[in-house]
Amino acid sequence: MQEQTKILHSIPVDELTGAISTPIYQTSTFVQEAPGIHKGYDYARSNNPTRKVLEDLIAVLENGSNGYAFSSGLAAIDAVVKLLKSGDEIIAVDDIYGGAFRLFTHIYEKFGIKVNYVDTTDVNNVALAITANTKLIWIESPTNPTLKISDIATIAKIAKANSCWLCVDNTFASPAAQKPIDLGADIVVHSGTKYLAGHSDLIAGLVITKTAELGEKIKFIQNASGAILAPFDSWLTIRGIETLGLRIKQQSESAQRIAEFLNSQEIVNKVYYPGLPSHPNHAIAKQQLKYFGGVISFDLKIDDKDFATHIVSNTKYFKLAESLGGVKSLICLPCEMTHKSIPAITRYNTGVTDSLIRLSVGLENVEDLIEDLTTTIRSLSLKYSFTA
Ligand SMILES: *Cc1c(COP(=O)(O)O)cnc(C)c1O
């Protein structure tokens, strides 16, 4: 069975009514026949049938054993960190998602969990950073916003050899493009807010484990800490996943064309897109990604925040907003938006210059999106009177 068929048909038909769309069980509790005798559901923090369908679906999608749905991507990340105890150490990718950095540094360091940030695109940096206390290796691939790619299979081997877990934040790739568990990862997390739900209409997070044993631990944390996904948002995420494969395919095709277009523009300095042969990690990207995804970043030859601001403020179809992965295209200026809290010097070291612009390519026709960028770049050159 091919993947799209498998996804659609692992969403069960409702046993009670035959409903082909998963019913939304909007309930807090379940009536029991006798104390402790029930149909597998007792209280909706512990378990909810709508959420269960999503959790089983995401496990299928990531080729994992168990899946769990949380109220946000950060709540999912938080649940994974709670596998650790005081004295344990994490090795994390250096340009990690800002919210994960904030959680690790400002919440978990005070509980005695140490995080060592390294450039994981060079696997030797990971091997060198391992200590006797390392329990978890944390990578994102591609990263945000410069789309760096780390070699998941090799890092998984390093993790295994040193008895620690590898967790991959697979938000940017999505399971339609990349399956970290197949490459050896122990845990996968998602901000379901982005590609999985795919319509910019909710906040959600997911954790998938390779083994049932690790799954039981996450389940315990999910119930004990309580940051579960609500039934309606679970339903919306299921509905989003039904079209994930089609969306990622189209968004990646459009993004490839837009990346090539930007590459040919006089005012553009550098285009960050794993599908371009000029991308420093293009070779490994080709190996581990089925699609290169819908996010592109680029900066300008003249590294000027006003020029970049002009572009992000004047596109018609690319709407100025944080987030990514939805059906409508978005544009943002990371130095002023998603990465504002990071000190300028650190930002520059990871390529987030004042003129770096991030695009999330949606499902509009690609010709319209290219025309939108062409018109905006032309208006910039007219305003500042130079030739674009
Ligand atoms: C958005 C995002 C998160 C956080 O997810 P929320 O749903 O916003 O809590 C984590 N990791 C990555 C890579 C993200 O893009």
PDB file of N, CA and C in Angstrom, residues 168-264:
ATOM      1  N   VAL A 168      14.301  14.255  17.133  1.00  0.00           N
ATOM      2  CA  VAL A 168      14.326  15.138  15.963  1.00  0.00           C
ATOM      3  C   VAL A 168      13.044  15.966  15.935  1.00  0.00           C
ATOM      4  N   ASP A 169      13.207  17.286  15.917  1.00  0.00           N
ATOM      5  CA  ASP A 169      12.065  18.174  15.676  1.00  0.00           C
ATOM      6  C   ASP A 169      11.856  18.184  14.161  1.00  0.00           C
ATOM      7  N   ASN A 170      10.812  17.501  13.724  1.00  0.00           N
ATOM      8  CA  ASN A 170      10.582  17.266  12.295  1.00  0.00           C
ATOM      9  C   ASN A 170       9.576  18.256  11.700  1.00  0.00           C
ATOM     10  N   THR A 171       9.374  19.375  12.414  1.00  0.00           N
ATOM     11  CA  THR A 171       8.349  20.345  12.007  1.00  0.00           C
ATOM     12  C   THR A 171       8.557  20.869  10.586  1.00  0.00           C
ATOM     13  N   PHE A 172       9.795  21.261  10.259  1.00  0.00           N
ATOM     14  CA  PHE A 172      10.036  21.916   8.969  1.00  0.00           C
ATOM     15  C   PHE A 172       9.918  20.944   7.796  1.00  0.00           C
ATOM     16  N   ALA A 173      10.323  19.695   7.994  1.00  0.00           N
ATOM     17  CA  ALA A 173      10.269  18.731   6.883  1.00  0.00           C
ATOM     18  C   ALA A 173       8.870  18.161   6.733  1.00  0.00           C
ATOM     19  N   SER A 174       8.242  17.829   7.852  1.00  0.00           N
ATOM     20  CA  SER A 174       6.987  17.082   7.942  1.00  0.00           C
ATOM     21  C   SER A 174       7.254  15.615   7.592  1.00  0.00           C
ATOM     22  N   PRO A 175       6.407  14.710   8.127  1.00  0.00           N
ATOM     23  CA  PRO A 175       6.611  13.281   7.845  1.00  0.00           C
ATOM     24  C   PRO A 175       6.377  12.905   6.380  1.00  0.00           C
ATOM     25  N   ALA A 176       5.750  13.800   5.609  1.00  0.00           N
ATOM     26  CA  ALA A 176       5.596  13.499   4.182  1.00  0.00           C
ATOM     27  C   ALA A 176       6.950  13.548   3.476  1.00  0.00           C
ATOM     28  N   ALA A 177       7.881  14.302   4.041  1.00  0.00           N
ATOM     29  CA  ALA A 177       9.190  14.470   3.392  1.00  0.00           C
ATOM     30  C   ALA A 177      10.307  13.724   4.104  1.00  0.00           C
ATOM     31  N   GLN A 178      10.163  13.470   5.388  1.00  0.00           N
ATOM     32  CA  GLN A 178      11.287  12.908   6.150  1.00  0.00           C
ATOM     33  C   GLN A 178      10.768  12.068   7.309  1.00  0.00           C
ATOM     34  N   LYS A 179      11.366  10.878   7.492  1.00  0.00           N
ATOM     35  CA  LYS A 179      10.936   9.985   8.570  1.00  0.00           C
ATOM     36  C   LYS A 179      12.128   9.678   9.482  1.00  0.00           C
ATOM     37  N   PRO A 180      12.326  10.504  10.496  1.00  0.00           N
ATOM     38  CA  PRO A 180      13.512  10.356  11.355  1.00  0.00           C
ATOM     39  C   PRO A 180      13.605   8.987  12.045  1.00  0.00           C
ATOM     40  N   ILE A 181      12.471   8.371  12.385  1.00  0.00           N
ATOM     41  CA  ILE A 181      12.532   7.072  13.078  1.00  0.00           C
ATOM     42  C   ILE A 181      13.134   6.009  12.138  1.00  0.00           C
ATOM     43  N   ASP A 182      12.788   6.079  10.860  1.00  0.00           N
ATOM     44  CA  ASP A 182      13.399   5.159   9.883  1.00  0.00           C
ATOM     45  C   ASP A 182      14.921   5.365   9.811  1.00  0.00           C
ATOM     46  N   LEU A 183      15.358   6.592  10.110  1.00  0.00           N
ATOM     47  CA  LEU A 183      16.788   6.904  10.053  1.00  0.00           C
ATOM     48  C   LEU A 183      17.481   6.622  11.388  1.00  0.00           C
ATOM     49  N   GLY A 184      16.715   6.150  12.384  1.00  0.00           N
ATOM     50  CA  GLY A 184      17.331   5.743  13.653  1.00  0.00           C
ATOM     51  C   GLY A 184      16.984   6.592  14.861  1.00  0.00           C
ATOM     52  N   ALA A 185      16.180   7.652  14.677  1.00  0.00           N
ATOM     53  CA  ALA A 185      15.818   8.501  15.817  1.00  0.00           C
ATOM     54  C   ALA A 185      14.911   7.727  16.790  1.00  0.00           C
ATOM     55  N   ASP A 186      14.973   8.107  18.081  1.00  0.00           N
ATOM     56  CA  ASP A 186      14.141   7.468  19.104  1.00  0.00           C
ATOM     57  C   ASP A 186      12.823   8.197  19.299  1.00  0.00           C
ATOM     58  N   ILE A 187      12.874   9.532  19.107  1.00  0.00           N
ATOM     59  CA  ILE A 187      11.698  10.371  19.361  1.00  0.00           C
ATOM     60  C   ILE A 187      11.601  11.412  18.244  1.00  0.00           C
ATOM     61  N   VAL A 188      10.372  11.706  17.845  1.00  0.00           N
ATOM     62  CA  VAL A 188      10.132  12.792  16.887  1.00  0.00           C
ATOM     63  C   VAL A 188       9.139  13.749  17.534  1.00  0.00           C
ATOM     64  N   VAL A 189       9.377  15.047  17.400  1.00  0.00           N
ATOM     65  CA  VAL A 189       8.370  16.012  17.850  1.00  0.00           C
ATOM     66  C   VAL A 189       7.962  16.903  16.679  1.00  0.00           C
ATOM     67  N   HIS A 190       6.753  17.429  16.791  1.00  0.00           N
ATOM     68  CA  HIS A 190       6.223  18.347  15.785  1.00  0.00           C
ATOM     69  C   HIS A 190       5.525  19.515  16.445  1.00  0.00           C
ATOM     70  N   SER A 191       5.675  20.674  15.830  1.00  0.00           N
ATOM     71  CA  SER A 191       4.677  21.694  16.038  1.00  0.00           C
ATOM     72  C   SER A 191       3.606  21.389  14.996  1.00  0.00           C
ATOM     73  N   GLY A 192       2.493  20.820  15.449  1.00  0.00           N
ATOM     74  CA  GLY A 192       1.395  20.467  14.539  1.00  0.00           C
ATOM     75  C   GLY A 192       0.724  21.706  13.965  1.00  0.00           C
ATOM     76  N   THR A 193       1.025  22.838  14.592  1.00  0.00           N
ATOM     77  CA  THR A 193       0.566  24.160  14.157  1.00  0.00           C
ATOM     78  C   THR A 193       0.939  24.440  12.696  1.00  0.00           C
ATOM     79  N   LYS A 194       2.037  23.854  12.250  1.00  0.00           N
ATOM     80  CA  LYS A 194       2.617  24.222  10.948  1.00  0.00           C
ATOM     81  C   LYS A 194       2.082  23.295   9.850  1.00  0.00           C
ATOM     82  N   TYR A 195       2.906  22.392   9.303  1.00  0.00           N
ATOM     83  CA  TYR A 195       2.461  21.618   8.133  1.00  0.00           C
ATOM     84  C   TYR A 195       1.377  20.587   8.440  1.00  0.00           C
ATOM     85  N   LEU A 196       1.407  19.978   9.633  1.00  0.00           N
ATOM     86  CA  LEU A 196       0.465  18.879   9.878  1.00  0.00           C
ATOM     87  C   LEU A 196      -0.972  19.386   9.823  1.00  0.00           C
ATOM     88  N   ALA A 197      -1.287  20.406  10.610  1.00  0.00           N
ATOM     89  CA  ALA A 197      -2.625  20.996  10.529  1.00  0.00           C
ATOM     90  C   ALA A 197      -2.754  21.749   9.205  1.00  0.00           C
ATOM     91  N   GLY A 198      -1.727  22.540   8.878  1.00  0.00           N
ATOM     92  CA  GLY A 198      -1.571  23.040   7.516  1.00  0.00           C
ATOM     93  C   GLY A 198      -2.449  24.191   7.058  1.00  0.00           C
ATOM     94  N   HIS A 199      -3.298  24.723   7.922  1.00  0.00           N
ATOM     95  CA  HIS A 199      -4.225  25.779   7.487  1.00  0.00           C
ATOM     96  C   HIS A 199      -4.158  27.019   8.367  1.00  0.00           C
ATOM     97  N   SER A 200      -3.087  27.150   9.162  1.00  0.00           N
ATOM     98  CA  SER A 200      -2.913  28.316  10.037  1.00  0.00           C
ATOM     99  C   SER A 200      -4.155  28.574  10.895  1.00  0.00           C
ATOM    100  N   ASP A 201      -4.736  27.486  11.443  1.00  0.00           N
ATOM    101  CA  ASP A 201      -5.958  27.702  12.207  1.00  0.00           C
ATOM    102  C   ASP A 201      -5.948  27.111  13.617  1.00  0.00           C
ATOM    103  N   LEU A 202      -4.775  26.657  14.086  1.00  0.00           N
ATOM    104  CA  LEU A 202      -4.731  26.127  15.457  1.00  0.00           C
ATOM    105  C   LEU A 202      -3.288  26.012  15.939  1.00  0.00           C
ATOM    106  N   ILE A 203      -3.141  25.738  17.243  1.00  0.00           N
ATOM    107  CA  ILE A 203      -1.832  25.469  17.849  1.00  0.00           C
ATOM    108  C   ILE A 203      -1.879  24.030  18.367  1.00  0.00           C
ATOM    109  N   ALA A 204      -0.880  23.221  17.986  1.00  0.00           N
ATOM    110  CA  ALA A 204      -0.860  21.818  18.418  1.00  0.00           C
ATOM    111  C   ALA A 204       0.569  21.286  18.426  1.00  0.00           C
ATOM    112  N   GLY A 205       0.792  20.231  19.200  1.00  0.00           N
ATOM    113  CA  GLY A 205       2.105  19.592  19.230  1.00  0.00           C
ATOM    114  C   GLY A 205       1.973  18.085  19.260  1.00  0.00           C
ATOM    115  N   LEU A 206       2.980  17.374  18.752  1.00  0.00           N
ATOM    116  CA  LEU A 206       2.921  15.915  18.738  1.00  0.00           C
ATOM    117  C   LEU A 206       4.258  15.320  19.128  1.00  0.00           C
ATOM    118  N   VAL A 207       4.200  14.181  19.803  1.00  0.00           N
ATOM    119  CA  VAL A 207       5.409  13.408  20.115  1.00  0.00           C
ATOM    120  C   VAL A 207       5.181  12.001  19.589  1.00  0.00           C
ATOM    121  N   ILE A 208       6.172  11.462  18.890  1.00  0.00           N
ATOM    122  CA  ILE A 208       6.095  10.088  18.392  1.00  0.00           C
ATOM    123  C   ILE A 208       7.328   9.354  18.904  1.00  0.00           C
ATOM    124  N   THR A 209       7.119   8.130  19.415  1.00  0.00           N
ATOM    125  CA  THR A 209       8.260   7.363  19.908  1.00  0.00           C
ATOM    126  C   THR A 209       8.468   6.120  19.053  1.00  0.00           C
ATOM    127  N   LYS A 210       9.743   5.722  19.013  1.00  0.00           N
ATOM    128  CA  LYS A 210      10.079   4.533  18.235  1.00  0.00           C
ATOM    129  C   LYS A 210       9.596   3.267  18.941  1.00  0.00           C
ATOM    130  N   THR A 211       9.712   3.256  20.282  1.00  0.00           N
ATOM    131  CA  THR A 211       9.327   2.050  21.019  1.00  0.00           C
ATOM    132  C   THR A 211       8.112   2.308  21.903  1.00  0.00           C
ATOM    133  N   ALA A 212       7.401   1.233  22.209  1.00  0.00           N
ATOM    134  CA  ALA A 212       6.248   1.322  23.102  1.00  0.00           C
ATOM    135  C   ALA A 212       6.703   1.694  24.518  1.00  0.00           C
ATOM    136  N   GLU A 213       7.889   1.246  24.884  1.00  0.00           N
ATOM    137  CA  GLU A 213       8.416   1.526  26.228  1.00  0.00           C
ATOM    138  C   GLU A 213       8.604   3.038  26.437  1.00  0.00           C
ATOM    139  N   LEU A 214       9.214   3.679  25.454  1.00  0.00           N
ATOM    140  CA  LEU A 214       9.386   5.129  25.518  1.00  0.00           C
ATOM    141  C   LEU A 214       8.015   5.817  25.421  1.00  0.00           C
ATOM    142  N   GLY A 215       7.134   5.234  24.638  1.00  0.00           N
ATOM    143  CA  GLY A 215       5.779   5.761  24.504  1.00  0.00           C
ATOM    144  C   GLY A 215       5.056   5.803  25.843  1.00  0.00           C
ATOM    145  N   GLU A 216       5.195   4.735  26.629  1.00  0.00           N
ATOM    146  CA  GLU A 216       4.556   4.684  27.953  1.00  0.00           C
ATOM    147  C   GLU A 216       5.044   5.820  28.847  1.00  0.00           C
ATOM    148  N   LYS A 217       6.333   6.122  28.741  1.00  0.00           N
ATOM    149  CA  LYS A 217       6.891   7.218  29.559  1.00  0.00           C
ATOM    150  C   LYS A 217       6.287   8.564  29.142  1.00  0.00           C
ATOM    151  N   ILE A 218       6.171   8.778  27.817  1.00  0.00           N
ATOM    152  CA  ILE A 218       5.582  10.039  27.336  1.00  0.00           C
ATOM    153  C   ILE A 218       4.102  10.116  27.727  1.00  0.00           C
ATOM    154  N   LYS A 219       3.423   9.005  27.615  1.00  0.00           N
ATOM    155  CA  LYS A 219       1.998   8.952  28.001  1.00  0.00           C
ATOM    156  C   LYS A 219       1.827   9.342  29.478  1.00  0.00           C
ATOM    157  N   PHE A 220       2.713   8.801  30.311  1.00  0.00           N
ATOM    158  CA  PHE A 220       2.653   9.135  31.737  1.00  0.00           C
ATOM    159  C   PHE A 220       2.826  10.642  31.944  1.00  0.00           C
ATOM    160  N   ILE A 221       3.826  11.216  31.244  1.00  0.00           N
ATOM    161  CA  ILE A 221       4.092  12.657  31.370  1.00  0.00           C
ATOM    162  C   ILE A 221       2.910  13.466  30.830  1.00  0.00           C
ATOM    163  N   GLN A 222       2.356  13.026  29.708  1.00  0.00           N
ATOM    164  CA  GLN A 222       1.215  13.744  29.110  1.00  0.00           C
ATOM    165  C   GLN A 222       0.055  13.830  30.097  1.00  0.00           C
ATOM    166  N   ASN A 223      -0.242  12.711  30.744  1.00  0.00           N
ATOM    167  CA  ASN A 223      -1.350  12.682  31.691  1.00  0.00           C
ATOM    168  C   ASN A 223      -1.001  13.416  32.990  1.00  0.00           C
ATOM    169  N   ALA A 224       0.252  13.265  33.422  1.00  0.00           N
ATOM    170  CA  ALA A 224       0.666  13.876  34.699  1.00  0.00           C
ATOM    171  C   ALA A 224       0.765  15.395  34.578  1.00  0.00           C
ATOM    172  N   SER A 225       1.263  15.893  33.434  1.00  0.00           N
ATOM    173  CA  SER A 225       1.425  17.340  33.274  1.00  0.00           C
ATOM    174  C   SER A 225       0.189  17.983  32.671  1.00  0.00           C
ATOM    175  N   GLY A 226      -0.524  17.262  31.833  1.00  0.00           N
ATOM    176  CA  GLY A 226      -1.860  17.699  31.429  1.00  0.00           C
ATOM    177  C   GLY A 226      -2.005  18.577  30.206  1.00  0.00           C
ATOM    178  N   ALA A 227      -0.915  18.811  29.455  1.00  0.00           N
ATOM    179  CA  ALA A 227      -1.023  19.737  28.308  1.00  0.00           C
ATOM    180  C   ALA A 227      -1.532  19.014  27.061  1.00  0.00           C
ATOM    181  N   ILE A 228      -2.749  18.516  27.132  1.00  0.00           N
ATOM    182  CA  ILE A 228      -3.309  17.708  26.045  1.00  0.00           C
ATOM    183  C   ILE A 228      -3.975  18.573  24.969  1.00  0.00           C
ATOM    184  N   LEU A 229      -4.115  17.987  23.768  1.00  0.00           N
ATOM    185  CA  LEU A 229      -4.808  18.684  22.685  1.00  0.00           C
ATOM    186  C   LEU A 229      -6.323  18.456  22.805  1.00  0.00           C
ATOM    187  N   ALA A 230      -7.089  19.530  22.595  1.00  0.00           N
ATOM    188  CA  ALA A 230      -8.547  19.452  22.713  1.00  0.00           C
ATOM    189  C   ALA A 230      -9.145  18.647  21.551  1.00  0.00           C
ATOM    190  N   PRO A 231     -10.364  18.096  21.745  1.00  0.00           N
ATOM    191  CA  PRO A 231     -10.978  17.257  20.713  1.00  0.00           C
ATOM    192  C   PRO A 231     -11.154  17.962  19.362  1.00  0.00           C
ATOM    193  N   PHE A 232     -11.609  19.215  19.383  1.00  0.00           N
ATOM    194  CA  PHE A 232     -11.844  19.895  18.104  1.00  0.00           C
ATOM    195  C   PHE A 232     -10.536  20.139  17.366  1.00  0.00           C
ATOM    196  N   ASP A 233      -9.494  20.542  18.110  1.00  0.00           N
ATOM    197  CA  ASP A 233      -8.199  20.780  17.473  1.00  0.00           C
ATOM    198  C   ASP A 233      -7.568  19.465  17.006  1.00  0.00           C
ATOM    199  N   SER A 234      -7.877  18.373  17.723  1.00  0.00           N
ATOM    200  CA  SER A 234      -7.420  17.057  17.267  1.00  0.00           C
ATOM    201  C   SER A 234      -8.085  16.732  15.932  1.00  0.00           C
ATOM    202  N   TRP A 235      -9.381  17.014  15.851  1.00  0.00           N
ATOM    203  CA  TRP A 235     -10.132  16.743  14.617  1.00  0.00           C
ATOM    204  C   TRP A 235      -9.583  17.571  13.449  1.00  0.00           C
ATOM    205  N   LEU A 236      -9.313  18.856  13.706  1.00  0.00           N
ATOM    206  CA  LEU A 236      -8.774  19.715  12.643  1.00  0.00           C
ATOM    207  C   LEU A 236      -7.399  19.205  12.181  1.00  0.00           C
ATOM    208  N   THR A 237      -6.610  18.698  13.130  1.00  0.00           N
ATOM    209  CA  THR A 237      -5.283  18.207  12.762  1.00  0.00           C
ATOM    210  C   THR A 237      -5.398  16.928  11.926  1.00  0.00           C
ATOM    211  N   ILE A 238      -6.343  16.047  12.285  1.00  0.00           N
ATOM    212  CA  ILE A 238      -6.588  14.844  11.464  1.00  0.00           C
ATOM    213  C   ILE A 238      -6.955  15.282  10.052  1.00  0.00           C
ATOM    214  N   ARG A 239      -7.862  16.226   9.965  1.00  0.00           N
ATOM    215  CA  ARG A 239      -8.319  16.713   8.665  1.00  0.00           C
ATOM    216  C   ARG A 239      -7.171  17.308   7.860  1.00  0.00           C
ATOM    217  N   GLY A 240      -6.287  18.010   8.546  1.00  0.00           N
ATOM    218  CA  GLY A 240      -5.110  18.575   7.873  1.00  0.00           C
ATOM    219  C   GLY A 240      -4.203  17.480   7.330  1.00  0.00           C
ATOM    220  N   ILE A 241      -3.970  16.455   8.142  1.00  0.00           N
ATOM    221  CA  ILE A 241      -3.044  15.386   7.755  1.00  0.00           C
ATOM    222  C   ILE A 241      -3.535  14.640   6.507  1.00  0.00           C
ATOM    223  N   GLU A 242      -4.865  14.602   6.325  1.00  0.00           N
ATOM    224  CA  GLU A 242      -5.403  13.897   5.151  1.00  0.00           C
ATOM    225  C   GLU A 242      -4.832  14.438   3.838  1.00  0.00           C
ATOM    226  N   THR A 243      -4.498  15.719   3.808  1.00  0.00           N
ATOM    227  CA  THR A 243      -3.973  16.314   2.570  1.00  0.00           C
ATOM    228  C   THR A 243      -2.494  16.679   2.669  1.00  0.00           C
ATOM    229  N   LEU A 244      -1.835  16.235   3.738  1.00  0.00           N
ATOM    230  CA  LEU A 244      -0.429  16.613   3.947  1.00  0.00           C
ATOM    231  C   LEU A 244       0.454  16.271   2.743  1.00  0.00           C
ATOM    232  N   GLY A 245       0.333  15.037   2.260  1.00  0.00           N
ATOM    233  CA  GLY A 245       1.189  14.589   1.159  1.00  0.00           C
ATOM    234  C   GLY A 245       1.050  15.470  -0.073  1.00  0.00           C
ATOM    235  N   LEU A 246      -0.194  15.792  -0.420  1.00  0.00           N
ATOM    236  CA  LEU A 246      -0.444  16.640  -1.593  1.00  0.00           C
ATOM    237  C   LEU A 246       0.096  18.041  -1.381  1.00  0.00           C
ATOM    238  N   ARG A 247      -0.117  18.558  -0.166  1.00  0.00           N
ATOM    239  CA  ARG A 247       0.331  19.930   0.103  1.00  0.00           C
ATOM    240  C   ARG A 247       1.853  20.032   0.037  1.00  0.00           C
ATOM    241  N   ILE A 248       2.528  19.083   0.699  1.00  0.00           N
ATOM    242  CA  ILE A 248       3.997  19.156   0.741  1.00  0.00           C
ATOM    243  C   ILE A 248       4.586  19.015  -0.664  1.00  0.00           C
ATOM    244  N   LYS A 249       3.995  18.147  -1.460  1.00  0.00           N
ATOM    245  CA  LYS A 249       4.487  17.957  -2.829  1.00  0.00           C
ATOM    246  C   LYS A 249       4.370  19.276  -3.603  1.00  0.00           C
ATOM    247  N   GLN A 250       3.187  19.889  -3.547  1.00  0.00           N
ATOM    248  CA  GLN A 250       2.959  21.123  -4.303  1.00  0.00           C
ATOM    249  C   GLN A 250       3.794  22.280  -3.752  1.00  0.00           C
ATOM    250  N   GLN A 251       3.824  22.396  -2.414  1.00  0.00           N
ATOM    251  CA  GLN A 251       4.557  23.508  -1.811  1.00  0.00           C
ATOM    252  C   GLN A 251       6.052  23.386  -2.119  1.00  0.00           C
ATOM    253  N   SER A 252       6.553  22.147  -2.152  1.00  0.00           N
ATOM    254  CA  SER A 252       7.974  21.944  -2.459  1.00  0.00           C
ATOM    255  C   SER A 252       8.268  22.277  -3.925  1.00  0.00           C
ATOM    256  N   GLU A 253       7.372  21.882  -4.813  1.00  0.00           N
ATOM    257  CA  GLU A 253       7.577  22.204  -6.243  1.00  0.00           C
ATOM    258  C   GLU A 253       7.593  23.710  -6.455  1.00  0.00           C
ATOM    259  N   SER A 254       6.630  24.391  -5.820  1.00  0.00           N
ATOM    260  CA  SER A 254       6.563  25.843  -5.961  1.00  0.00           C
ATOM    261  C   SER A 254       7.796  26.500  -5.335  1.00  0.00           C
ATOM    262  N   ALA A 255       8.197  25.998  -4.158  1.00  0.00           N
ATOM    263  CA  ALA A 255       9.346  26.589  -3.461  1.00  0.00           C
ATOM    264  C   ALA A 255      10.619  26.434  -4.292  1.00  0.00           C
ATOM    265  N   GLN A 256      10.776  25.287  -4.945  1.00  0.00           N
ATOM    266  CA  GLN A 256      11.965  25.080  -5.785  1.00  0.00           C
ATOM    267  C   GLN A 256      12.021  26.148  -6.886  1.00  0.00           C
ATOM    268  N   ARG A 257      10.865  26.409  -7.509  1.00  0.00           N
ATOM    269  CA  ARG A 257      10.842  27.414  -8.584  1.00  0.00           C
ATOM    270  C   ARG A 257      11.098  28.812  -8.052  1.00  0.00           C
ATOM    271  N   ILE A 258      10.549  29.108  -6.878  1.00  0.00           N
ATOM    272  CA  ILE A 258      10.759  30.442  -6.297  1.00  0.00           C
ATOM    273  C   ILE A 258      12.216  30.613  -5.867  1.00  0.00           C
ATOM    274  N   ALA A 259      12.805  29.545  -5.315  1.00  0.00           N
ATOM    275  CA  ALA A 259      14.219  29.608  -4.895  1.00  0.00           C
ATOM    276  C   ALA A 259      15.097  29.878  -6.115  1.00  0.00           C
ATOM    277  N   GLU A 260      14.795  29.203  -7.234  1.00  0.00           N
ATOM    278  CA  GLU A 260      15.589  29.424  -8.453  1.00  0.00           C
ATOM    279  C   GLU A 260      15.382  30.838  -8.980  1.00  0.00           C
ATOM    280  N   PHE A 261      14.147  31.311  -8.895  1.00  0.00           N
ATOM    281  CA  PHE A 261      13.861  32.694  -9.316  1.00  0.00           C
ATOM    282  C   PHE A 261      14.675  33.690  -8.470  1.00  0.00           C
ATOM    283  N   LEU A 262      14.639  33.514  -7.149  1.00  0.00           N
ATOM    284  CA  LEU A 262      15.354  34.448  -6.266  1.00  0.00           C
ATOM    285  C   LEU A 262      16.857  34.411  -6.548  1.00  0.00           C
ATOM    286  N   ASN A 263      17.348  33.207  -6.818  1.00  0.00           N
ATOM    287  CA  ASN A 263      18.774  33.024  -7.111  1.00  0.00           C
ATOM    288  C   ASN A 263      19.210  33.840  -8.322  1.00  0.00           C
ATOM    289  N   SER A 264      18.262  34.115  -9.226  1.00  0.00           N
ATOM    290  CA  SER A 264      18.620  34.837 -10.452  1.00  0.00           C
ATOM    291  C   SER A 264      18.461  36.353 -10.283  1.00  0.00           C
TER     292      SER A 264
END
